[in-house]
Amino acid sequence: MAVLSANVRMDHRADTLVRTEVLAAVTDVFYGGAAIWWSTTAEGVTPVCASGTEFAGFCEEQVSATMAVTKIKLVNGVFKIPTAGASAQATQGQFVYGDASAGSDNPADLIFTGTASGDVGVGVALEYVSSTSCWMDSRVRTLPTVVA
């Protein structure tokens, strides 16, 4: 897929949404529905998934690059996401990752084949929908440790 050039609609379960706002110097356009990342090196948000970023949430509405400093509305919760054919019953409970090599804000670039060392955890697959989509909870980014 490619970096977004327009807003995308994100199907979601309304009763699961957690909204936050962050101040950010806007040098790019943050499109509605875009996956947004915290930069752990530059201390700010970025629309580009890369090594050294952490998932912040999905952008709720478009924010223009013409604004000097603005609030970006982020939302986390349960979303229906495209999964490029990787979705199957077996993917339930698996982590969904942002592909650090893709450099993208496009939810269609989220993957199941990521690695904890190279890609960025976004959430957990909750429910299989079809070969092209699943429901994912972006509020869960780590699995609990089982103590024997």
CSV table of N, CA and C in Angstrom, one decimal:
chain,number,residue,atom,x,y,z
A,1,MET,N,0.8,-1.2,0.0
A,1,MET,CA,0.0,0.0,0.0
A,1,MET,C,0.9,1.2,0.0
A,2,ALA,N,0.3,2.4,0.1
A,2,ALA,CA,1.0,3.6,0.0
A,2,ALA,C,0.6,4.5,1.2
A,3,VAL,N,1.4,5.5,1.4
A,3,VAL,CA,1.1,6.5,2.4
A,3,VAL,C,-0.3,7.2,2.0
A,4,LEU,N,-1.1,7.5,3.0
A,4,LEU,CA,-2.4,8.1,2.7
A,4,LEU,C,-2.3,9.4,2.0
A,5,SER,N,-3.3,9.7,1.1
A,5,SER,CA,-3.4,11.0,0.5
A,5,SER,C,-4.8,11.6,0.7
A,6,ALA,N,-5.6,10.9,1.5
A,6,ALA,CA,-6.9,11.3,1.8
A,6,ALA,C,-7.4,10.6,3.1
A,7,ASN,N,-8.5,11.1,3.6
A,7,ASN,CA,-9.0,10.5,4.8
A,7,ASN,C,-9.5,9.1,4.5
A,8,VAL,N,-9.5,8.2,5.5
A,8,VAL,CA,-10.0,6.8,5.3
A,8,VAL,C,-11.0,6.6,6.4
A,9,ARG,N,-12.1,5.9,6.1
A,9,ARG,CA,-13.1,5.5,7.1
A,9,ARG,C,-12.6,4.3,7.8
A,10,MET,N,-12.7,4.4,9.2
A,10,MET,CA,-12.3,3.3,10.0
A,10,MET,C,-13.6,2.8,10.8
A,11,ASP,N,-14.1,1.6,10.4
A,11,ASP,CA,-15.2,1.0,11.1
A,11,ASP,C,-14.7,0.7,12.6
A,12,HIS,N,-15.6,1.0,13.5
A,12,HIS,CA,-15.2,0.8,14.9
A,12,HIS,C,-16.4,0.4,15.8
A,13,ARG,N,-16.1,-0.1,17.0
A,13,ARG,CA,-17.1,-0.4,17.9
A,13,ARG,C,-17.1,0.8,18.9
A,14,ALA,N,-18.2,1.6,18.8
A,14,ALA,CA,-18.2,2.9,19.5
A,14,ALA,C,-18.0,2.8,21.0
A,15,ASP,N,-18.5,1.8,21.6
A,15,ASP,CA,-18.4,1.7,23.1
A,15,ASP,C,-17.0,1.3,23.6
A,16,THR,N,-16.1,1.2,22.7
A,16,THR,CA,-14.7,0.8,23.0
A,16,THR,C,-13.7,2.0,22.9
A,17,LEU,N,-14.1,3.1,22.3
A,17,LEU,CA,-13.2,4.1,22.0
A,17,LEU,C,-12.7,4.9,23.2
A,18,VAL,N,-11.4,5.2,23.1
A,18,VAL,CA,-10.7,6.0,24.1
A,18,VAL,C,-10.0,7.1,23.3
A,19,ARG,N,-10.4,8.4,23.6
A,19,ARG,CA,-9.9,9.5,22.9
A,19,ARG,C,-8.9,10.3,23.7
A,20,THR,N,-7.9,10.8,23.0
A,20,THR,CA,-6.9,11.6,23.6
A,20,THR,C,-6.5,12.7,22.6
A,21,GLU,N,-5.9,13.8,23.1
A,21,GLU,CA,-5.4,14.9,22.2
A,21,GLU,C,-4.0,15.1,22.5
A,22,VAL,N,-3.2,15.3,21.5
A,22,VAL,CA,-1.8,15.7,21.7
A,22,VAL,C,-1.4,16.9,21.0
A,23,LEU,N,-0.6,17.7,21.5
A,23,LEU,CA,-0.1,18.9,20.8
A,23,LEU,C,1.1,18.5,19.9
A,24,ALA,N,1.1,19.0,18.7
A,24,ALA,CA,2.1,18.6,17.8
A,24,ALA,C,2.5,19.7,16.9
A,25,ALA,N,3.7,19.9,16.6
A,25,ALA,CA,4.1,20.8,15.5
A,25,ALA,C,3.8,20.0,14.2
A,26,VAL,N,3.0,20.5,13.4
A,26,VAL,CA,2.5,19.8,12.2
A,26,VAL,C,3.4,20.2,11.0
A,27,THR,N,4.1,19.3,10.5
A,27,THR,CA,4.9,19.5,9.3
A,27,THR,C,4.4,18.7,8.1
A,28,ASP,N,3.5,17.8,8.4
A,28,ASP,CA,2.9,16.9,7.4
A,28,ASP,C,1.4,17.1,7.6
A,29,VAL,N,0.6,16.4,6.7
A,29,VAL,CA,-0.8,16.3,6.8
A,29,VAL,C,-1.1,15.0,7.6
A,30,PHE,N,-1.9,15.1,8.6
A,30,PHE,CA,-2.3,13.9,9.3
A,30,PHE,C,-3.7,13.6,8.9
A,31,TYR,N,-4.0,12.6,8.1
A,31,TYR,CA,-5.3,12.3,7.6
A,31,TYR,C,-6.2,11.5,8.6
A,32,GLY,N,-7.5,11.8,8.5
A,32,GLY,CA,-8.4,11.0,9.3
A,32,GLY,C,-8.3,9.5,9.0
A,33,GLY,N,-8.2,8.7,10.1
A,33,GLY,CA,-8.0,7.3,9.9
A,33,GLY,C,-6.6,6.8,9.8
A,34,ALA,N,-5.6,7.8,9.8
A,34,ALA,CA,-4.2,7.4,9.7
A,34,ALA,C,-3.7,6.8,11.0
A,35,ALA,N,-2.8,5.8,10.9
A,35,ALA,CA,-2.1,5.3,12.0
A,35,ALA,C,-1.0,6.3,12.4
A,36,ILE,N,-1.0,6.7,13.7
A,36,ILE,CA,-0.1,7.8,14.1
A,36,ILE,C,0.9,7.2,15.2
A,37,TRP,N,2.1,7.6,15.1
A,37,TRP,CA,3.2,7.0,15.9
A,37,TRP,C,3.9,8.0,16.8
A,38,TRP,N,4.3,7.6,18.0
A,38,TRP,CA,5.1,8.4,18.8
A,38,TRP,C,6.6,8.2,18.4
A,39,SER,N,7.3,9.3,18.2
A,39,SER,CA,8.7,9.1,18.0
A,39,SER,C,9.4,9.1,19.3
A,40,THR,N,10.2,8.0,19.5
A,40,THR,CA,10.9,7.8,20.8
A,40,THR,C,12.3,8.6,20.7
A,41,THR,N,12.6,9.1,19.6
A,41,THR,CA,13.9,9.8,19.5
A,41,THR,C,13.7,11.3,19.3
A,42,ALA,N,12.6,11.7,18.6
A,42,ALA,CA,12.4,13.1,18.4
A,42,ALA,C,11.3,13.7,19.3
A,43,GLU,N,10.7,12.9,20.2
A,43,GLU,CA,9.7,13.4,21.1
A,43,GLU,C,8.6,14.1,20.4
A,44,GLY,N,7.8,13.4,19.7
A,44,GLY,CA,6.6,14.0,19.1
A,44,GLY,C,5.9,12.9,18.3
A,45,VAL,N,4.8,13.3,17.6
A,45,VAL,CA,4.1,12.4,16.8
A,45,VAL,C,4.4,12.5,15.3
A,46,THR,N,4.3,11.4,14.6
A,46,THR,CA,4.7,11.3,13.2
A,46,THR,C,3.7,10.4,12.5
A,47,PRO,N,3.4,10.7,11.2
A,47,PRO,CA,2.5,9.8,10.5
A,47,PRO,C,3.3,8.7,9.8
A,48,VAL,N,4.6,8.5,10.2
A,48,VAL,CA,5.4,7.5,9.5
A,48,VAL,C,5.8,6.4,10.6
A,49,CYS,N,5.4,5.2,10.3
A,49,CYS,CA,5.9,4.1,11.2
A,49,CYS,C,7.4,3.8,10.8
A,50,ALA,N,8.2,3.8,11.8
A,50,ALA,CA,9.6,3.5,11.5
A,50,ALA,C,10.2,2.9,12.8
A,51,SER,N,11.4,2.4,12.7
A,51,SER,CA,12.1,2.0,13.9
A,51,SER,C,12.3,3.2,14.8
A,52,GLY,N,12.1,3.0,16.1
A,52,GLY,CA,12.2,4.1,17.1
A,52,GLY,C,10.8,4.8,17.2
A,53,THR,N,9.7,4.2,16.8
A,53,THR,CA,8.4,4.8,17.0
A,53,THR,C,7.5,3.8,17.8
A,54,GLU,N,6.5,4.3,18.5
A,54,GLU,CA,5.5,3.5,19.1
A,54,GLU,C,4.1,3.9,18.7
A,55,PHE,N,3.2,3.0,18.6
A,55,PHE,CA,1.9,3.3,18.1
A,55,PHE,C,1.2,4.2,19.1
A,56,ALA,N,0.6,5.4,18.6
A,56,ALA,CA,-0.1,6.3,19.5
A,56,ALA,C,-1.6,6.2,19.4
A,57,GLY,N,-2.1,5.9,18.2
A,57,GLY,CA,-3.5,5.7,17.9
A,57,GLY,C,-3.9,6.1,16.5
A,58,PHE,N,-5.1,6.1,16.2
A,58,PHE,CA,-5.6,6.5,14.8
A,58,PHE,C,-6.0,7.9,14.9
A,59,CYS,N,-5.7,8.7,13.9
A,59,CYS,CA,-6.1,10.1,13.8
A,59,CYS,C,-7.6,10.2,13.6
A,60,GLU,N,-8.3,11.0,14.4
A,60,GLU,CA,-9.7,11.0,14.3
A,60,GLU,C,-10.2,12.0,13.2
A,61,GLU,N,-9.5,13.0,12.9
A,61,GLU,CA,-9.9,13.9,11.8
A,61,GLU,C,-8.6,14.6,11.2
A,62,GLN,N,-8.7,15.0,10.0
A,62,GLN,CA,-7.6,15.5,9.3
A,62,GLN,C,-7.0,16.8,9.9
A,63,VAL,N,-5.7,16.9,10.0
A,63,VAL,CA,-5.0,18.1,10.5
A,63,VAL,C,-4.1,18.5,9.4
A,64,SER,N,-4.2,19.8,9.1
A,64,SER,CA,-3.4,20.3,7.9
A,64,SER,C,-2.0,20.8,8.3
A,65,ALA,N,-1.2,20.7,7.3
A,65,ALA,CA,0.2,21.2,7.5
A,65,ALA,C,0.3,22.7,7.5
A,66,THR,N,-0.8,23.4,7.2
A,66,THR,CA,-0.7,24.8,7.2
A,66,THR,C,-0.8,25.4,8.7
A,67,MET,N,-1.2,24.6,9.6
A,67,MET,CA,-1.2,25.0,11.0
A,67,MET,C,0.1,24.9,11.7
A,68,ALA,N,0.6,25.9,12.4
A,68,ALA,CA,1.9,25.9,13.0
A,68,ALA,C,2.0,24.9,14.2
A,69,VAL,N,1.1,25.0,15.2
A,69,VAL,CA,1.0,24.0,16.3
A,69,VAL,C,-0.4,23.8,16.5
A,70,THR,N,-0.8,22.5,16.6
A,70,THR,CA,-2.2,22.2,16.8
A,70,THR,C,-2.4,20.9,17.6
A,71,LYS,N,-3.6,20.6,17.9
A,71,LYS,CA,-3.9,19.4,18.6
A,71,LYS,C,-4.3,18.4,17.6
A,72,ILE,N,-3.8,17.2,17.8
A,72,ILE,CA,-4.2,16.0,17.0
A,72,ILE,C,-5.0,15.1,17.8
A,73,LYS,N,-6.2,14.8,17.3
A,73,LYS,CA,-7.2,14.0,18.1
A,73,LYS,C,-6.9,12.5,17.7
A,74,LEU,N,-6.5,11.7,18.7
A,74,LEU,CA,-6.2,10.3,18.5
A,74,LEU,C,-7.3,9.5,19.2
A,75,VAL,N,-7.5,8.3,18.6
A,75,VAL,CA,-8.5,7.4,19.2
A,75,VAL,C,-7.9,6.0,19.1
A,76,ASN,N,-8.2,5.2,20.2
A,76,ASN,CA,-7.8,3.8,20.3
A,76,ASN,C,-9.1,3.1,20.7
A,77,GLY,N,-9.1,1.8,20.4
A,77,GLY,CA,-10.3,1.0,20.7
A,77,GLY,C,-10.3,-0.2,19.7
A,78,VAL,N,-11.5,-0.7,19.4
A,78,VAL,CA,-11.7,-1.9,18.6
A,78,VAL,C,-12.1,-1.4,17.2
A,79,PHE,N,-11.2,-1.7,16.2
A,79,PHE,CA,-11.4,-1.3,14.8
A,79,PHE,C,-11.4,-2.4,13.9
A,80,LYS,N,-12.2,-2.3,12.8
A,80,LYS,CA,-12.1,-3.3,11.7
A,80,LYS,C,-11.0,-2.8,10.8
A,81,ILE,N,-10.0,-3.7,10.6
A,81,ILE,CA,-8.8,-3.3,9.8
A,81,ILE,C,-8.6,-4.2,8.6
A,82,PRO,N,-8.1,-3.6,7.5
A,82,PRO,CA,-7.7,-4.5,6.3
A,82,PRO,C,-6.5,-5.3,6.7
A,83,THR,N,-6.4,-6.5,6.2
A,83,THR,CA,-5.3,-7.4,6.6
A,83,THR,C,-4.6,-8.1,5.5
A,84,ALA,N,-4.8,-7.6,4.3
A,84,ALA,CA,-4.0,-8.2,3.1
A,84,ALA,C,-3.9,-9.7,3.1
A,85,GLY,N,-5.1,-10.3,3.3
A,85,GLY,CA,-5.1,-11.8,3.1
A,85,GLY,C,-4.5,-12.6,4.3
A,86,ALA,N,-4.0,-11.9,5.3
A,86,ALA,CA,-3.4,-12.7,6.4
A,86,ALA,C,-4.4,-13.1,7.5
A,87,SER,N,-5.6,-12.6,7.4
A,87,SER,CA,-6.7,-12.9,8.4
A,87,SER,C,-7.2,-14.3,8.2
A,88,ALA,N,-7.3,-15.0,9.3
A,88,ALA,CA,-7.9,-16.3,9.4
A,88,ALA,C,-8.2,-16.6,10.8
A,89,GLN,N,-9.0,-17.6,11.1
A,89,GLN,CA,-9.3,-17.9,12.5
A,89,GLN,C,-8.0,-18.0,13.3
A,90,ALA,N,-7.0,-18.5,12.7
A,90,ALA,CA,-5.7,-18.6,13.5
A,90,ALA,C,-5.1,-17.3,13.9
A,91,THR,N,-5.5,-16.2,13.3
A,91,THR,CA,-4.9,-14.9,13.6
A,91,THR,C,-5.5,-14.3,14.9
A,92,GLN,N,-6.7,-14.9,15.4
A,92,GLN,CA,-7.3,-14.3,16.6
A,92,GLN,C,-6.3,-14.5,17.7
A,93,GLY,N,-6.1,-13.4,18.5
A,93,GLY,CA,-5.2,-13.4,19.6
A,93,GLY,C,-3.7,-13.0,19.2
A,94,GLN,N,-3.4,-12.9,17.9
A,94,GLN,CA,-2.1,-12.6,17.5
A,94,GLN,C,-1.9,-11.0,17.5
A,95,PHE,N,-0.7,-10.6,17.7
A,95,PHE,CA,-0.4,-9.2,17.6
A,95,PHE,C,-0.5,-8.7,16.1
A,96,VAL,N,-0.9,-7.5,16.0
A,96,VAL,CA,-0.9,-6.8,14.7
A,96,VAL,C,0.2,-5.7,14.8
A,97,TYR,N,1.0,-5.6,13.8
A,97,TYR,CA,2.2,-4.7,13.8
A,97,TYR,C,2.1,-3.7,12.7
A,98,GLY,N,2.7,-2.6,13.0
A,98,GLY,CA,3.0,-1.6,12.0
A,98,GLY,C,4.3,-2.0,11.4
A,99,ASP,N,4.4,-2.0,10.0
A,99,ASP,CA,5.6,-2.5,9.3
A,99,ASP,C,6.6,-1.3,9.3
A,100,ALA,N,7.6,-1.4,10.1
A,100,ALA,CA,8.6,-0.3,10.2
A,100,ALA,C,9.3,0.0,8.9
A,101,SER,N,9.4,-1.1,8.0
A,101,SER,CA,10.1,-0.9,6.7
A,101,SER,C,9.2,-0.2,5.7
A,102,ALA,N,7.8,-0.1,6.0
A,102,ALA,CA,6.9,0.5,5.0
A,102,ALA,C,6.9,2.0,5.1
A,103,GLY,N,7.2,2.6,6.3
A,103,GLY,CA,7.2,4.0,6.4
A,103,GLY,C,5.8,4.6,6.1
A,104,SER,N,4.8,4.0,6.6
A,104,SER,CA,3.4,4.4,6.2
A,104,SER,C,2.5,4.7,7.4
A,105,ASP,N,1.5,5.5,7.1
A,105,ASP,CA,0.4,5.8,8.0
A,105,ASP,C,-0.9,5.1,7.6
A,106,ASN,N,-0.8,4.3,6.6
A,106,ASN,CA,-2.0,3.6,6.0
A,106,ASN,C,-2.4,2.4,6.8
A,107,PRO,N,-3.6,2.3,7.4
A,107,PRO,CA,-4.0,1.1,8.1
A,107,PRO,C,-3.9,-0.2,7.3
A,108,ALA,N,-4.0,-0.1,6.0
A,108,ALA,CA,-3.8,-1.2,5.1
A,108,ALA,C,-2.4,-1.8,5.2
A,109,ASP,N,-1.5,-1.1,5.8
A,109,ASP,CA,-0.1,-1.6,5.9
A,109,ASP,C,0.2,-2.3,7.2
A,110,LEU,N,-0.9,-2.5,8.0
A,110,LEU,CA,-0.7,-3.2,9.3
A,110,LEU,C,-0.6,-4.7,8.9
A,111,ILE,N,0.3,-5.4,9.7
A,111,ILE,CA,0.7,-6.8,9.3
A,111,ILE,C,0.6,-7.7,10.5
A,112,PHE,N,0.5,-9.0,10.2
A,112,PHE,CA,0.5,-10.0,11.3
A,112,PHE,C,1.9,-10.7,11.3
A,113,THR,N,2.7,-10.5,10.4
A,113,THR,CA,4.0,-11.2,10.3
A,113,THR,C,5.2,-10.4,10.8
A,114,GLY,N,4.9,-9.4,11.6
A,114,GLY,CA,5.9,-8.5,12.2
A,114,GLY,C,6.7,-9.3,13.3
A,115,THR,N,7.8,-8.6,13.7
A,115,THR,CA,8.5,-9.2,14.8
A,115,THR,C,8.6,-8.1,15.9
A,116,ALA,N,8.7,-8.6,17.2
A,116,ALA,CA,8.7,-7.6,18.3
A,116,ALA,C,10.0,-6.8,18.2
A,117,SER,N,11.0,-7.3,17.6
A,117,SER,CA,12.3,-6.5,17.6
A,117,SER,C,12.4,-5.5,16.5
A,118,GLY,N,11.6,-5.7,15.4
A,118,GLY,CA,11.8,-4.8,14.3
A,118,GLY,C,10.6,-3.9,13.9
A,119,ASP,N,9.4,-4.4,14.2
A,119,ASP,CA,8.2,-3.7,13.8
A,119,ASP,C,7.5,-3.2,15.1
A,120,VAL,N,6.4,-2.5,14.9
A,120,VAL,CA,5.8,-1.7,16.1
A,120,VAL,C,4.5,-2.3,16.4
A,121,GLY,N,4.3,-2.8,17.6
A,121,GLY,CA,3.0,-3.4,18.0
A,121,GLY,C,1.9,-2.4,18.0
A,122,VAL,N,0.8,-2.8,17.4
A,122,VAL,CA,-0.4,-1.9,17.3
A,122,VAL,C,-1.5,-2.3,18.1
A,123,GLY,N,-1.7,-3.6,18.2
A,123,GLY,CA,-2.9,-4.2,18.9
A,123,GLY,C,-3.0,-5.7,18.8
A,124,VAL,N,-4.1,-6.2,19.2
A,124,VAL,CA,-4.3,-7.7,19.1
A,124,VAL,C,-5.6,-8.0,18.3
A,125,ALA,N,-5.4,-9.0,17.4
A,125,ALA,CA,-6.6,-9.4,16.5
A,125,ALA,C,-7.6,-10.1,17.4
A,126,LEU,N,-8.8,-9.6,17.4
A,126,LEU,CA,-9.9,-10.1,18.2
A,126,LEU,C,-10.8,-11.1,17.5
A,127,GLU,N,-11.1,-10.8,16.3
A,127,GLU,CA,-12.2,-11.5,15.6
A,127,GLU,C,-11.9,-11.6,14.1
A,128,TYR,N,-11.9,-12.7,13.5
A,128,TYR,CA,-11.8,-12.9,12.1
A,128,TYR,C,-13.1,-12.4,11.4
A,129,VAL,N,-13.0,-11.7,10.3
A,129,VAL,CA,-14.2,-11.2,9.6
A,129,VAL,C,-14.2,-11.9,8.2
A,130,SER,N,-13.0,-11.7,7.5
A,130,SER,CA,-12.9,-12.3,6.1
A,130,SER,C,-11.5,-12.4,5.8
A,131,SER,N,-11.2,-12.9,4.6
A,131,SER,CA,-9.8,-13.0,4.2
A,131,SER,C,-9.1,-11.7,4.0
A,132,THR,N,-9.9,-10.6,4.1
A,132,THR,CA,-9.3,-9.3,3.9
A,132,THR,C,-9.5,-8.3,5.1
A,133,SER,N,-10.1,-8.8,6.2
A,133,SER,CA,-10.2,-7.9,7.4
A,133,SER,C,-10.5,-8.7,8.7
A,134,CYS,N,-10.2,-8.0,9.8
A,134,CYS,CA,-10.4,-8.5,11.1
A,134,CYS,C,-10.7,-7.4,12.1
A,135,TRP,N,-11.3,-7.7,13.2
A,135,TRP,CA,-11.4,-6.7,14.3
A,135,TRP,C,-10.2,-6.7,15.2
A,136,MET,N,-9.6,-5.6,15.5
A,136,MET,CA,-8.4,-5.4,16.2
A,136,MET,C,-8.6,-4.5,17.4
A,137,ASP,N,-8.1,-4.8,18.6
A,137,ASP,CA,-8.1,-3.9,19.7
A,137,ASP,C,-6.8,-3.2,19.9
A,138,SER,N,-6.8,-1.9,19.6
A,138,SER,CA,-5.5,-1.1,19.7
A,138,SER,C,-5.2,-0.7,21.1
A,139,ARG,N,-6.1,-1.0,22.0
A,139,ARG,CA,-5.8,-0.7,23.5
A,139,ARG,C,-4.9,-1.7,24.1
A,140,VAL,N,-4.8,-2.9,23.5
A,140,VAL,CA,-3.9,-4.0,24.0
A,140,VAL,C,-2.7,-4.1,23.2
A,141,ARG,N,-1.5,-3.8,23.8
A,141,ARG,CA,-0.3,-3.8,23.0
A,141,ARG,C,0.7,-4.8,23.6
A,142,THR,N,0.4,-5.4,24.7
A,142,THR,CA,1.3,-6.4,25.3
A,142,THR,C,0.4,-7.6,25.7
A,143,LEU,N,0.9,-8.7,25.6
A,143,LEU,CA,0.2,-9.9,26.2
A,143,LEU,C,0.6,-10.1,27.6
A,144,PRO,N,-0.3,-10.6,28.5
A,144,PRO,CA,0.0,-10.8,29.9
A,144,PRO,C,1.0,-12.0,30.0
A,145,THR,N,1.8,-11.9,31.0
A,145,THR,CA,2.8,-13.0,31.3
A,145,THR,C,2.1,-14.0,32.1
A,146,VAL,N,2.1,-15.3,31.6
A,146,VAL,CA,1.5,-16.4,32.3
A,146,VAL,C,2.5,-16.9,33.4
A,147,VAL,N,2.1,-16.9,34.6
A,147,VAL,CA,3.0,-17.4,35.7
A,147,VAL,C,2.5,-18.9,36.0
A,148,ALA,N,3.4,-19.8,36.0
A,148,ALA,CA,3.1,-21.2,36.2
A,148,ALA,C,3.1,-21.5,37.7
